[in-house]
PDB file of N, CA, C and O in Angstrom:
ATOM      1  N   MET N   1     -13.418  36.436 -34.179  1.00 63.00           N
ATOM      2  CA  MET N   1     -13.285  34.996 -34.204  1.00 63.00           C
ATOM      3  C   MET N   1     -12.993  34.581 -35.646  1.00 63.00           C
ATOM      4  O   MET N   1     -13.726  34.948 -36.557  1.00 63.00           O
ATOM      5  N   PRO N   2     -11.933  33.799 -35.848  1.00 71.00           N
ATOM      6  CA  PRO N   2     -11.612  33.352 -37.202  1.00 71.00           C
ATOM      7  C   PRO N   2     -12.714  32.442 -37.756  1.00 71.00           C
ATOM      8  O   PRO N   2     -13.311  31.651 -37.023  1.00 71.00           O
ATOM      9  N   GLU N   3     -12.945  32.544 -39.038  1.00 80.00           N
ATOM     10  CA  GLU N   3     -14.026  31.768 -39.654  1.00 80.00           C
ATOM     11  C   GLU N   3     -13.663  30.301 -39.871  1.00 80.00           C
ATOM     12  O   GLU N   3     -14.533  29.450 -39.936  1.00 80.00           O
ATOM     13  N   HIS N   4     -12.379  29.995 -40.000  1.00 84.00           N
ATOM     14  CA  HIS N   4     -11.982  28.622 -40.308  1.00 84.00           C
ATOM     15  C   HIS N   4     -11.774  27.755 -39.048  1.00 84.00           C
ATOM     16  O   HIS N   4     -11.357  26.621 -39.149  1.00 84.00           O
ATOM     17  N   VAL N   5     -12.048  28.285 -37.891  1.00 86.00           N
ATOM     18  CA  VAL N   5     -11.882  27.543 -36.635  1.00 86.00           C
ATOM     19  C   VAL N   5     -13.255  27.274 -36.048  1.00 86.00           C
ATOM     20  O   VAL N   5     -14.078  28.183 -35.901  1.00 86.00           O
ATOM     21  N   SER N   6     -13.504  25.996 -35.717  1.00 89.00           N
ATOM     22  CA  SER N   6     -14.814  25.654 -35.145  1.00 89.00           C
ATOM     23  C   SER N   6     -14.877  26.059 -33.674  1.00 89.00           C
ATOM     24  O   SER N   6     -13.862  26.334 -33.028  1.00 89.00           O
ATOM     25  N   ILE N   7     -16.082  26.042 -33.132  1.00 88.00           N
ATOM     26  CA  ILE N   7     -16.290  26.424 -31.735  1.00 88.00           C
ATOM     27  C   ILE N   7     -15.632  25.405 -30.791  1.00 88.00           C
ATOM     28  O   ILE N   7     -15.134  25.758 -29.723  1.00 88.00           O
ATOM     29  N   LEU N   8     -15.596  24.124 -31.207  1.00 89.00           N
ATOM     30  CA  LEU N   8     -14.949  23.098 -30.377  1.00 89.00           C
ATOM     31  C   LEU N   8     -13.449  23.326 -30.306  1.00 89.00           C
ATOM     32  O   LEU N   8     -12.817  23.095 -29.267  1.00 89.00           O
ATOM     33  N   GLN N   9     -12.843  23.768 -31.408  1.00 90.00           N
ATOM     34  CA  GLN N   9     -11.413  24.048 -31.389  1.00 90.00           C
ATOM     35  C   GLN N   9     -11.095  25.257 -30.517  1.00 90.00           C
ATOM     36  O   GLN N   9     -10.024  25.338 -29.923  1.00 90.00           O
ATOM     37  N   LEU N  10     -12.002  26.192 -30.433  1.00 89.00           N
ATOM     38  CA  LEU N  10     -11.790  27.340 -29.556  1.00 89.00           C
ATOM     39  C   LEU N  10     -12.002  26.988 -28.089  1.00 89.00           C
ATOM     40  O   LEU N  10     -11.355  27.530 -27.202  1.00 89.00           O
ATOM     41  N   LEU N  11     -12.932  26.064 -27.816  1.00 93.00           N
ATOM     42  CA  LEU N  11     -13.215  25.684 -26.434  1.00 93.00           C
ATOM     43  C   LEU N  11     -12.191  24.691 -25.878  1.00 93.00           C
ATOM     44  O   LEU N  11     -12.038  24.588 -24.658  1.00 93.00           O
ATOM     45  N   GLY N  12     -11.486  23.970 -26.745  1.00 93.00           N
ATOM     46  CA  GLY N  12     -10.520  22.964 -26.300  1.00 93.00           C
ATOM     47  C   GLY N  12      -9.466  23.520 -25.356  1.00 93.00           C
ATOM     48  O   GLY N  12      -9.284  23.007 -24.243  1.00 93.00           O
ATOM     49  N   PRO N  13      -8.720  24.560 -25.761  1.00 93.00           N
ATOM     50  CA  PRO N  13      -7.699  25.101 -24.843  1.00 93.00           C
ATOM     51  C   PRO N  13      -8.289  25.676 -23.558  1.00 93.00           C
ATOM     52  O   PRO N  13      -7.674  25.590 -22.490  1.00 93.00           O
ATOM     53  N   VAL N  14      -9.485  26.226 -23.629  1.00 95.00           N
ATOM     54  CA  VAL N  14     -10.122  26.769 -22.427  1.00 95.00           C
ATOM     55  C   VAL N  14     -10.455  25.647 -21.453  1.00 95.00           C
ATOM     56  O   VAL N  14     -10.205  25.755 -20.243  1.00 95.00           O
ATOM     57  N   VAL N  15     -11.005  24.561 -21.971  1.00 96.00           N
ATOM     58  CA  VAL N  15     -11.352  23.425 -21.108  1.00 96.00           C
ATOM     59  C   VAL N  15     -10.091  22.804 -20.516  1.00 96.00           C
ATOM     60  O   VAL N  15     -10.050  22.458 -19.326  1.00 96.00           O
ATOM     61  N   LEU N  16      -9.032  22.659 -21.316  1.00 96.00           N
ATOM     62  CA  LEU N  16      -7.780  22.098 -20.797  1.00 96.00           C
ATOM     63  C   LEU N  16      -7.162  23.003 -19.725  1.00 96.00           C
ATOM     64  O   LEU N  16      -6.656  22.515 -18.712  1.00 96.00           O
ATOM     65  N   ALA N  17      -7.206  24.306 -19.937  1.00 97.00           N
ATOM     66  CA  ALA N  17      -6.661  25.227 -18.941  1.00 97.00           C
ATOM     67  C   ALA N  17      -7.473  25.157 -17.649  1.00 97.00           C
ATOM     68  O   ALA N  17      -6.912  25.164 -16.549  1.00 97.00           O
ATOM     69  N   LEU N  18      -8.788  25.083 -17.762  1.00 97.00           N
ATOM     70  CA  LEU N  18      -9.638  24.976 -16.581  1.00 97.00           C
ATOM     71  C   LEU N  18      -9.366  23.668 -15.828  1.00 97.00           C
ATOM     72  O   LEU N  18      -9.279  23.660 -14.596  1.00 97.00           O
ATOM     73  N   ALA N  19      -9.208  22.574 -16.573  1.00 97.00           N
ATOM     74  CA  ALA N  19      -8.903  21.289 -15.927  1.00 97.00           C
ATOM     75  C   ALA N  19      -7.550  21.340 -15.227  1.00 97.00           C
ATOM     76  O   ALA N  19      -7.388  20.806 -14.123  1.00 97.00           O
ATOM     77  N   ALA N  20      -6.561  21.998 -15.835  1.00 98.00           N
ATOM     78  CA  ALA N  20      -5.240  22.110 -15.214  1.00 98.00           C
ATOM     79  C   ALA N  20      -5.313  22.934 -13.936  1.00 98.00           C
ATOM     80  O   ALA N  20      -4.695  22.590 -12.926  1.00 98.00           O
ATOM     81  N   VAL N  21      -6.068  24.018 -13.956  1.00 97.00           N
ATOM     82  CA  VAL N  21      -6.201  24.855 -12.764  1.00 97.00           C
ATOM     83  C   VAL N  21      -6.897  24.083 -11.650  1.00 97.00           C
ATOM     84  O   VAL N  21      -6.470  24.122 -10.483  1.00 97.00           O
ATOM     85  N   LEU N  22      -7.954  23.352 -11.973  1.00 97.00           N
ATOM     86  CA  LEU N  22      -8.656  22.558 -10.956  1.00 97.00           C
ATOM     87  C   LEU N  22      -7.766  21.468 -10.396  1.00 97.00           C
ATOM     88  O   LEU N  22      -7.782  21.180  -9.192  1.00 97.00           O
ATOM     89  N   TRP N  23      -6.955  20.838 -11.249  1.00 97.00           N
ATOM     90  CA  TRP N  23      -6.056  19.783 -10.793  1.00 97.00           C
ATOM     91  C   TRP N  23      -5.012  20.355  -9.839  1.00 97.00           C
ATOM     92  O   TRP N  23      -4.710  19.768  -8.799  1.00 97.00           O
ATOM     93  N   VAL N  24      -4.445  21.504 -10.173  1.00 97.00           N
ATOM     94  CA  VAL N  24      -3.441  22.121  -9.310  1.00 97.00           C
ATOM     95  C   VAL N  24      -4.067  22.522  -7.981  1.00 97.00           C
ATOM     96  O   VAL N  24      -3.463  22.328  -6.918  1.00 97.00           O
ATOM     97  N   MET N  25      -5.273  23.065  -8.007  1.00 97.00           N
ATOM     98  CA  MET N  25      -5.934  23.430  -6.760  1.00 97.00           C
ATOM     99  C   MET N  25      -6.190  22.200  -5.888  1.00 97.00           C
ATOM    100  O   MET N  25      -5.988  22.238  -4.667  1.00 97.00           O
ATOM    101  N   GLY N  26      -6.623  21.111  -6.488  1.00 95.00           N
ATOM    102  CA  GLY N  26      -6.834  19.885  -5.725  1.00 95.00           C
ATOM    103  C   GLY N  26      -5.549  19.341  -5.158  1.00 95.00           C
ATOM    104  O   GLY N  26      -5.501  18.860  -4.022  1.00 95.00           O
ATOM    105  N   LEU N  27      -4.469  19.403  -5.932  1.00 95.00           N
ATOM    106  CA  LEU N  27      -3.174  18.920  -5.453  1.00 95.00           C
ATOM    107  C   LEU N  27      -2.673  19.762  -4.284  1.00 95.00           C
ATOM    108  O   LEU N  27      -2.157  19.224  -3.298  1.00 95.00           O
ATOM    109  N   VAL N  28      -2.844  21.075  -4.363  1.00 93.00           N
ATOM    110  CA  VAL N  28      -2.417  21.948  -3.276  1.00 93.00           C
ATOM    111  C   VAL N  28      -3.215  21.648  -2.012  1.00 93.00           C
ATOM    112  O   VAL N  28      -2.653  21.560  -0.911  1.00 93.00           O
ATOM    113  N   ARG N  29      -4.519  21.447  -2.141  1.00 93.00           N
ATOM    114  CA  ARG N  29      -5.345  21.115  -0.966  1.00 93.00           C
ATOM    115  C   ARG N  29      -4.930  19.789  -0.352  1.00 93.00           C
ATOM    116  O   ARG N  29      -4.878  19.639   0.874  1.00 93.00           O
ATOM    117  N   LEU N  30      -4.633  18.812  -1.210  1.00 90.00           N
ATOM    118  CA  LEU N  30      -4.221  17.504  -0.717  1.00 90.00           C
ATOM    119  C   LEU N  30      -2.884  17.587   0.008  1.00 90.00           C
ATOM    120  O   LEU N  30      -2.706  17.000   1.082  1.00 90.00           O
ATOM    121  N   LEU N  31      -1.937  18.323  -0.547  1.00 88.00           N
ATOM    122  CA  LEU N  31      -0.634  18.447   0.094  1.00 88.00           C
ATOM    123  C   LEU N  31      -0.707  19.235   1.392  1.00 88.00           C
ATOM    124  O   LEU N  31       0.018  18.937   2.341  1.00 88.00           O
ATOM    125  N   ARG N  32      -1.575  20.220   1.458  1.00 87.00           N
ATOM    126  CA  ARG N  32      -1.727  20.969   2.707  1.00 87.00           C
ATOM    127  C   ARG N  32      -2.380  20.129   3.789  1.00 87.00           C
ATOM    128  O   ARG N  32      -2.078  20.277   4.964  1.00 87.00           O
ATOM    129  N   ARG N  33      -3.293  19.262   3.405  1.00 85.00           N
ATOM    130  CA  ARG N  33      -3.992  18.429   4.391  1.00 85.00           C
ATOM    131  C   ARG N  33      -3.035  17.449   5.052  1.00 85.00           C
ATOM    132  O   ARG N  33      -3.118  17.197   6.249  1.00 85.00           O
ATOM    133  N   TYR N  34      -2.117  16.891   4.290  1.00 80.00           N
ATOM    134  CA  TYR N  34      -1.207  15.877   4.823  1.00 80.00           C
ATOM    135  C   TYR N  34       0.195  16.432   5.018  1.00 80.00           C
ATOM    136  O   TYR N  34       1.176  15.712   4.897  1.00 80.00           O
ATOM    137  N   ARG N  35       0.294  17.709   5.345  1.00 76.00           N
ATOM    138  CA  ARG N  35       1.589  18.336   5.583  1.00 76.00           C
ATOM    139  C   ARG N  35       2.187  17.774   6.860  1.00 76.00           C
ATOM    140  O   ARG N  35       1.514  17.654   7.881  1.00 76.00           O
ATOM    141  N   PRO N  36       3.471  17.408   6.825  1.00 70.00           N
ATOM    142  CA  PRO N  36       4.077  16.894   8.062  1.00 70.00           C
ATOM    143  C   PRO N  36       4.214  17.997   9.098  1.00 70.00           C
ATOM    144  O   PRO N  36       4.521  19.140   8.796  1.00 70.00           O
ATOM    145  N   VAL N  37       3.975  17.637  10.328  1.00 67.00           N
ATOM    146  CA  VAL N  37       4.067  18.583  11.432  1.00 67.00           C
ATOM    147  C   VAL N  37       5.505  18.550  11.949  1.00 67.00           C
ATOM    148  O   VAL N  37       6.155  17.514  11.954  1.00 67.00           O
ATOM    149  N   ASN N  38       5.999  19.670  12.389  1.00 65.00           N
ATOM    150  CA  ASN N  38       7.387  19.751  12.841  1.00 65.00           C
ATOM    151  C   ASN N  38       7.526  19.237  14.273  1.00 65.00           C
ATOM    152  O   ASN N  38       7.920  19.959  15.167  1.00 65.00           O
ATOM    153  N   ARG N  39       7.185  17.987  14.482  1.00 64.00           N
ATOM    154  CA  ARG N  39       7.353  17.334  15.769  1.00 64.00           C
ATOM    155  C   ARG N  39       8.267  16.139  15.572  1.00 64.00           C
ATOM    156  O   ARG N  39       8.094  15.386  14.620  1.00 64.00           O
ATOM    157  N   PRO N  40       9.222  15.945  16.453  1.00 66.00           N
ATOM    158  CA  PRO N  40      10.054  14.732  16.323  1.00 66.00           C
ATOM    159  C   PRO N  40       9.241  13.492  16.697  1.00 66.00           C
ATOM    160  O   PRO N  40       8.343  13.541  17.530  1.00 66.00           O
ATOM    161  N   TRP N  41       9.552  12.405  16.040  1.00 63.00           N
ATOM    162  CA  TRP N  41       8.853  11.146  16.314  1.00 63.00           C
ATOM    163  C   TRP N  41       9.330  10.582  17.631  1.00 63.00           C
ATOM    164  O   TRP N  41      10.525  10.501  17.905  1.00 63.00           O
ATOM    165  N   GLY N  42       8.402  10.162  18.443  1.00 65.00           N
ATOM    166  CA  GLY N  42       8.724   9.520  19.714  1.00 65.00           C
ATOM    167  C   GLY N  42       8.652   8.017  19.558  1.00 65.00           C
ATOM    168  O   GLY N  42       8.093   7.489  18.596  1.00 65.00           O
ATOM    169  N   PRO N  43       9.214   7.291  20.485  1.00 66.00           N
ATOM    170  CA  PRO N  43       9.182   5.822  20.371  1.00 66.00           C
ATOM    171  C   PRO N  43       7.779   5.246  20.528  1.00 66.00           C
ATOM    172  O   PRO N  43       7.516   4.144  20.080  1.00 66.00           O
ATOM    173  N   ASP N  44       6.867   5.979  21.157  1.00 66.00           N
ATOM    174  CA  ASP N  44       5.525   5.454  21.360  1.00 66.00           C
ATOM    175  C   ASP N  44       4.569   5.841  20.235  1.00 66.00           C
ATOM    176  O   ASP N  44       3.417   5.417  20.235  1.00 66.00           O
ATOM    177  N   GLN N  45       5.012   6.619  19.264  1.00 67.00           N
ATOM    178  CA  GLN N  45       4.148   7.022  18.164  1.00 67.00           C
ATOM    179  C   GLN N  45       4.270   6.015  17.024  1.00 67.00           C
ATOM    180  O   GLN N  45       5.372   5.651  16.624  1.00 67.00           O
ATOM    181  N   ALA N  46       3.141   5.585  16.516  1.00 64.00           N
ATOM    182  CA  ALA N  46       3.133   4.658  15.389  1.00 64.00           C
ATOM    183  C   ALA N  46       3.054   5.446  14.087  1.00 64.00           C
ATOM    184  O   ALA N  46       2.554   6.560  14.046  1.00 64.00           O
ATOM    185  N   LEU N  47       3.565   4.854  13.030  1.00 66.00           N
ATOM    186  CA  LEU N  47       3.454   5.477  11.722  1.00 66.00           C
ATOM    187  C   LEU N  47       2.031   5.312  11.224  1.00 66.00           C
ATOM    188  O   LEU N  47       1.425   4.254  11.348  1.00 66.00           O
ATOM    189  N   SER N  48       1.480   6.352  10.631  1.00 68.00           N
ATOM    190  CA  SER N  48       0.079   6.307  10.227  1.00 68.00           C
ATOM    191  C   SER N  48      -0.143   5.398   9.019  1.00 68.00           C
ATOM    192  O   SER N  48      -1.241   4.921   8.797  1.00 68.00           O
ATOM    193  N   GLY N  49       0.878   5.135   8.222  1.00 74.00           N
ATOM    194  CA  GLY N  49       0.702   4.311   7.032  1.00 74.00           C
ATOM    195  C   GLY N  49       0.831   2.826   7.292  1.00 74.00           C
ATOM    196  O   GLY N  49       0.569   2.015   6.405  1.00 74.00           O
ATOM    197  N   LEU N  50       1.233   2.431   8.491  1.00 72.00           N
ATOM    198  CA  LEU N  50       1.424   1.021   8.809  1.00 72.00           C
ATOM    199  C   LEU N  50       0.268   0.521   9.668  1.00 72.00           C
ATOM    200  O   LEU N  50      -0.249   1.247  10.513  1.00 72.00           O
ATOM    201  N   PRO N  51      -0.137  -0.742   9.476  1.00 75.00           N
ATOM    202  CA  PRO N  51      -1.188  -1.289  10.335  1.00 75.00           C
ATOM    203  C   PRO N  51      -0.682  -1.481  11.758  1.00 75.00           C
ATOM    204  O   PRO N  51       0.519  -1.579  11.995  1.00 75.00           O
ATOM    205  N   GLN N  52      -1.605  -1.544  12.689  1.00 74.00           N
ATOM    206  CA  GLN N  52      -1.248  -1.746  14.088  1.00 74.00           C
ATOM    207  C   GLN N  52      -0.603  -3.113  14.265  1.00 74.00           C
ATOM    208  O   GLN N  52      -1.102  -4.123  13.773  1.00 74.00           O
ATOM    209  N   GLN N  53       0.515  -3.163  14.952  1.00 72.00           N
ATOM    210  CA  GLN N  53       1.247  -4.403  15.143  1.00 72.00           C
ATOM    211  C   GLN N  53       0.788  -5.101  16.410  1.00 72.00           C
ATOM    212  O   GLN N  53       0.391  -4.466  17.383  1.00 72.00           O
ATOM    213  N   ARG N  54       0.890  -6.423  16.389  1.00 71.00           N
ATOM    214  CA  ARG N  54       0.563  -7.202  17.582  1.00 71.00           C
ATOM    215  C   ARG N  54       1.651  -7.042  18.628  1.00 71.00           C
ATOM    216  O   ARG N  54       2.814  -6.933  18.306  1.00 71.00           O
ATOM    217  N   GLN N  55       1.252  -7.061  19.870  1.00 76.00           N
ATOM    218  CA  GLN N  55       2.221  -6.952  20.953  1.00 76.00           C
ATOM    219  C   GLN N  55       2.712  -8.320  21.403  1.00 76.00           C
ATOM    220  O   GLN N  55       3.777  -8.430  21.973  1.00 76.00           O
ATOM    221  N   THR N  56       1.927  -9.367  21.161  1.00 80.00           N
ATOM    222  CA  THR N  56       2.315 -10.704  21.589  1.00 80.00           C
ATOM    223  C   THR N  56       2.326 -11.628  20.381  1.00 80.00           C
ATOM    224  O   THR N  56       1.658 -11.387  19.384  1.00 80.00           O
ATOM    225  N   ALA N  57       3.071 -12.680  20.498  1.00 76.00           N
ATOM    226  CA  ALA N  57       3.140 -13.672  19.429  1.00 76.00           C
ATOM    227  C   ALA N  57       1.915 -14.593  19.516  1.00 76.00           C
ATOM    228  O   ALA N  57       1.322 -14.758  20.584  1.00 76.00           O
ATOM    229  N   PRO N  58       1.516 -15.181  18.400  1.00 76.00           N
ATOM    230  CA  PRO N  58       0.393 -16.120  18.462  1.00 76.00           C
ATOM    231  C   PRO N  58       0.802 -17.378  19.231  1.00 76.00           C
ATOM    232  O   PRO N  58       1.981 -17.708  19.359  1.00 76.00           O
ATOM    233  N   GLU N  59      -0.180 -18.073  19.730  1.00 83.00           N
ATOM    234  CA  GLU N  59       0.102 -19.286  20.490  1.00 83.00           C
ATOM    235  C   GLU N  59       0.629 -20.367  19.565  1.00 83.00           C
ATOM    236  O   GLU N  59       0.238 -20.464  18.405  1.00 83.00           O
ATOM    237  N   ARG N  60       1.537 -21.171  20.073  1.00 85.00           N
ATOM    238  CA  ARG N  60       2.105 -22.264  19.278  1.00 85.00           C
ATOM    239  C   ARG N  60       1.141 -23.439  19.263  1.00 85.00           C
ATOM    240  O   ARG N  60       0.478 -23.735  20.252  1.00 85.00           O
ATOM    241  N   GLU N  61       1.102 -24.074  18.121  1.00 88.00           N
ATOM    242  CA  GLU N  61       0.253 -25.246  17.987  1.00 88.00           C
ATOM    243  C   GLU N  61       1.138 -26.470  17.781  1.00 88.00           C
ATOM    244  O   GLU N  61       2.161 -26.392  17.114  1.00 88.00           O
ATOM    245  N   ALA N  62       0.739 -27.570  18.341  1.00 88.00           N
ATOM    246  CA  ALA N  62       1.493 -28.808  18.197  1.00 88.00           C
ATOM    247  C   ALA N  62       0.517 -29.963  18.024  1.00 88.00           C
ATOM    248  O   ALA N  62      -0.558 -29.978  18.628  1.00 88.00           O
ATOM    249  N   VAL N  63       0.887 -30.879  17.148  1.00 88.00           N
ATOM    250  CA  VAL N  63       0.068 -32.060  16.901  1.00 88.00           C
ATOM    251  C   VAL N  63       0.958 -33.282  17.077  1.00 88.00           C
ATOM    252  O   VAL N  63       2.045 -33.355  16.520  1.00 88.00           O
ATOM    253  N   GLU N  64       0.496 -34.219  17.859  1.00 92.00           N
ATOM    254  CA  GLU N  64       1.242 -35.463  18.051  1.00 92.00           C
ATOM    255  C   GLU N  64       1.026 -36.364  16.844  1.00 92.00           C
ATOM    256  O   GLU N  64      -0.114 -36.569  16.397  1.00 92.00           O
ATOM    257  N   LEU N  65       2.112 -36.900  16.299  1.00 92.00           N
ATOM    258  CA  LEU N  65       2.025 -37.816  15.161  1.00 92.00           C
ATOM    259  C   LEU N  65       2.072 -39.251  15.646  1.00 92.00           C
ATOM    260  O   LEU N  65       2.755 -39.587  16.617  1.00 92.00           O
ATOM    261  N   THR N  66       1.362 -40.075  14.928  1.00 95.00           N
ATOM    262  CA  THR N  66       1.434 -41.512  15.217  1.00 95.00           C
ATOM    263  C   THR N  66       2.753 -42.028  14.666  1.00 95.00           C
ATOM    264  O   THR N  66       3.386 -41.385  13.830  1.00 95.00           O
ATOM    265  N   PRO N  67       3.200 -43.217  15.118  1.00 95.00           N
ATOM    266  CA  PRO N  67       4.451 -43.779  14.575  1.00 95.00           C
ATOM    267  C   PRO N  67       4.393 -43.968  13.050  1.00 95.00           C
ATOM    268  O   PRO N  67       5.387 -43.731  12.361  1.00 95.00           O
ATOM    269  N   ALA N  68       3.233 -44.326  12.508  1.00 96.00           N
ATOM    270  CA  ALA N  68       3.129 -44.495  11.058  1.00 96.00           C
ATOM    271  C   ALA N  68       3.277 -43.147  10.344  1.00 96.00           C
ATOM    272  O   ALA N  68       3.934 -43.047   9.295  1.00 96.00           O
ATOM    273  N   GLU N  69       2.685 -42.116  10.903  1.00 95.00           N
ATOM    274  CA  GLU N  69       2.818 -40.783  10.297  1.00 95.00           C
ATOM    275  C   GLU N  69       4.253 -40.277  10.393  1.00 95.00           C
ATOM    276  O   GLU N  69       4.776 -39.671   9.462  1.00 95.00           O
ATOM    277  N   ARG N  70       4.922 -40.564  11.524  1.00 94.00           N
ATOM    278  CA  ARG N  70       6.314 -40.167  11.687  1.00 94.00           C
ATOM    279  C   ARG N  70       7.198 -40.864  10.667  1.00 94.00           C
ATOM    280  O   ARG N  70       8.078 -40.247  10.056  1.00 94.00           O
ATOM    281  N   ASP N  71       6.949 -42.153  10.439  1.00 95.00           N
ATOM    282  CA  ASP N  71       7.725 -42.902   9.443  1.00 95.00           C
ATOM    283  C   ASP N  71       7.455 -42.379   8.034  1.00 95.00           C
ATOM    284  O   ASP N  71       8.378 -42.258   7.211  1.00 95.00           O
ATOM    285  N   ALA N  72       6.209 -42.062   7.731  1.00 95.00           N
ATOM    286  CA  ALA N  72       5.877 -41.524   6.408  1.00 95.00           C
ATOM    287  C   ALA N  72       6.546 -40.169   6.196  1.00 95.00           C
ATOM    288  O   ALA N  72       7.065 -39.886   5.109  1.00 95.00           O
ATOM    289  N   PHE N  73       6.565 -39.354   7.217  1.00 93.00           N
ATOM    290  CA  PHE N  73       7.216 -38.050   7.103  1.00 93.00           C
ATOM    291  C   PHE N  73       8.714 -38.212   6.930  1.00 93.00           C
ATOM    292  O   PHE N  73       9.336 -37.514   6.111  1.00 93.00           O
ATOM    293  N   ALA N  74       9.311 -39.136   7.666  1.00 93.00           N
ATOM    294  CA  ALA N  74      10.756 -39.378   7.525  1.00 93.00           C
ATOM    295  C   ALA N  74      11.069 -39.881   6.116  1.00 93.00           C
ATOM    296  O   ALA N  74      12.080 -39.493   5.516  1.00 93.00           O
ATOM    297  N   GLY N  75      10.214 -40.738   5.568  1.00 93.00           N
ATOM    298  CA  GLY N  75      10.428 -41.211   4.196  1.00 93.00           C
ATOM    299  C   GLY N  75      10.306 -40.079   3.186  1.00 93.00           C
ATOM    300  O   GLY N  75      11.070 -40.011   2.210  1.00 93.00           O
ATOM    301  N   LEU N  76       9.371 -39.190   3.383  1.00 93.00           N
ATOM    302  CA  LEU N  76       9.199 -38.042   2.497  1.00 93.00           C
ATOM    303  C   LEU N  76      10.417 -37.131   2.545  1.00 93.00           C
ATOM    304  O   LEU N  76      10.926 -36.698   1.509  1.00 93.00           O
ATOM    305  N   VAL N  77      10.907 -36.856   3.751  1.00 92.00           N
ATOM    306  CA  VAL N  77      12.096 -36.012   3.892  1.00 92.00           C
ATOM    307  C   VAL N  77      13.289 -36.680   3.234  1.00 92.00           C
ATOM    308  O   VAL N  77      14.077 -36.032   2.538  1.00 92.00           O
ATOM    309  N   HIS N  78      13.415 -37.990   3.394  1.00 92.00           N
ATOM    310  CA  HIS N  78      14.530 -38.719   2.781  1.00 92.00           C
ATOM    311  C   HIS N  78      14.446 -38.650   1.255  1.00 92.00           C
ATOM    312  O   HIS N  78      15.456 -38.442   0.578  1.00 92.00           O
ATOM    313  N   ARG N  79      13.231 -38.818   0.688  1.00 91.00           N
ATOM    314  CA  ARG N  79      13.063 -38.736  -0.764  1.00 91.00           C
ATOM    315  C   ARG N  79      13.383 -37.339  -1.289  1.00 91.00           C
ATOM    316  O   ARG N  79      13.996 -37.188  -2.339  1.00 91.00           O
ATOM    317  N   LEU N  80      12.942 -36.312  -0.573  1.00 91.00           N
ATOM    318  CA  LEU N  80      13.220 -34.945  -1.010  1.00 91.00           C
ATOM    319  C   LEU N  80      14.701 -34.606  -0.924  1.00 91.00           C
ATOM    320  O   LEU N  80      15.242 -33.904  -1.789  1.00 91.00           O
ATOM    321  N   ASN N  81      15.395 -35.108   0.112  1.00 90.00           N
ATOM    322  CA  ASN N  81      16.825 -34.845   0.252  1.00 90.00           C
ATOM    323  C   ASN N  81      17.647 -35.624  -0.756  1.00 90.00           C
ATOM    324  O   ASN N  81      18.698 -35.168  -1.187  1.00 90.00           O
ATOM    325  N   SER N  82      17.220 -36.804  -1.133  1.00 84.00           N
ATOM    326  CA  SER N  82      17.997 -37.612  -2.067  1.00 84.00           C
ATOM    327  C   SER N  82      17.834 -37.115  -3.502  1.00 84.00           C
ATOM    328  O   SER N  82      18.626 -37.463  -4.366  1.00 84.00           O
ATOM    329  N   GLY N  83      16.864 -36.279  -3.771  1.00 70.00           N
ATOM    330  CA  GLY N  83      16.658 -35.755  -5.118  1.00 70.00           C
ATOM    331  C   GLY N  83      17.640 -34.648  -5.483  1.00 70.00           C
ATOM    332  O   GLY N  83      17.741 -34.246  -6.627  1.00 70.00           O
ATOM    333  N   ARG N  84      18.397 -34.151  -4.560  1.00 60.00           N
ATOM    334  CA  ARG N  84      19.343 -33.062  -4.842  1.00 60.00           C
ATOM    335  C   ARG N  84      20.549 -33.543  -5.568  1.00 60.00           C
ATOM    336  O   ARG N  84      21.215 -34.424  -5.449  1.00 60.00           O
TER     337      ARG N  84
END
């Protein structure tokens, strides 16, 4: 062991190499776990990364406006259109 090199300087490359080996092992395990299977996708199979989709549309909501509210809305639309 060289005298001018501290113990931390000698342990640095060993620790980095060990961390690299552990990282590669973890990456290999992760890739093997989520390996795609050689099956063609069918129309009834959902993608695992997407949330489940609704089969029906939500119900429509409607609110009846009073004549004063209808006039106020028409005035608002007129003001917004005239600003162009």
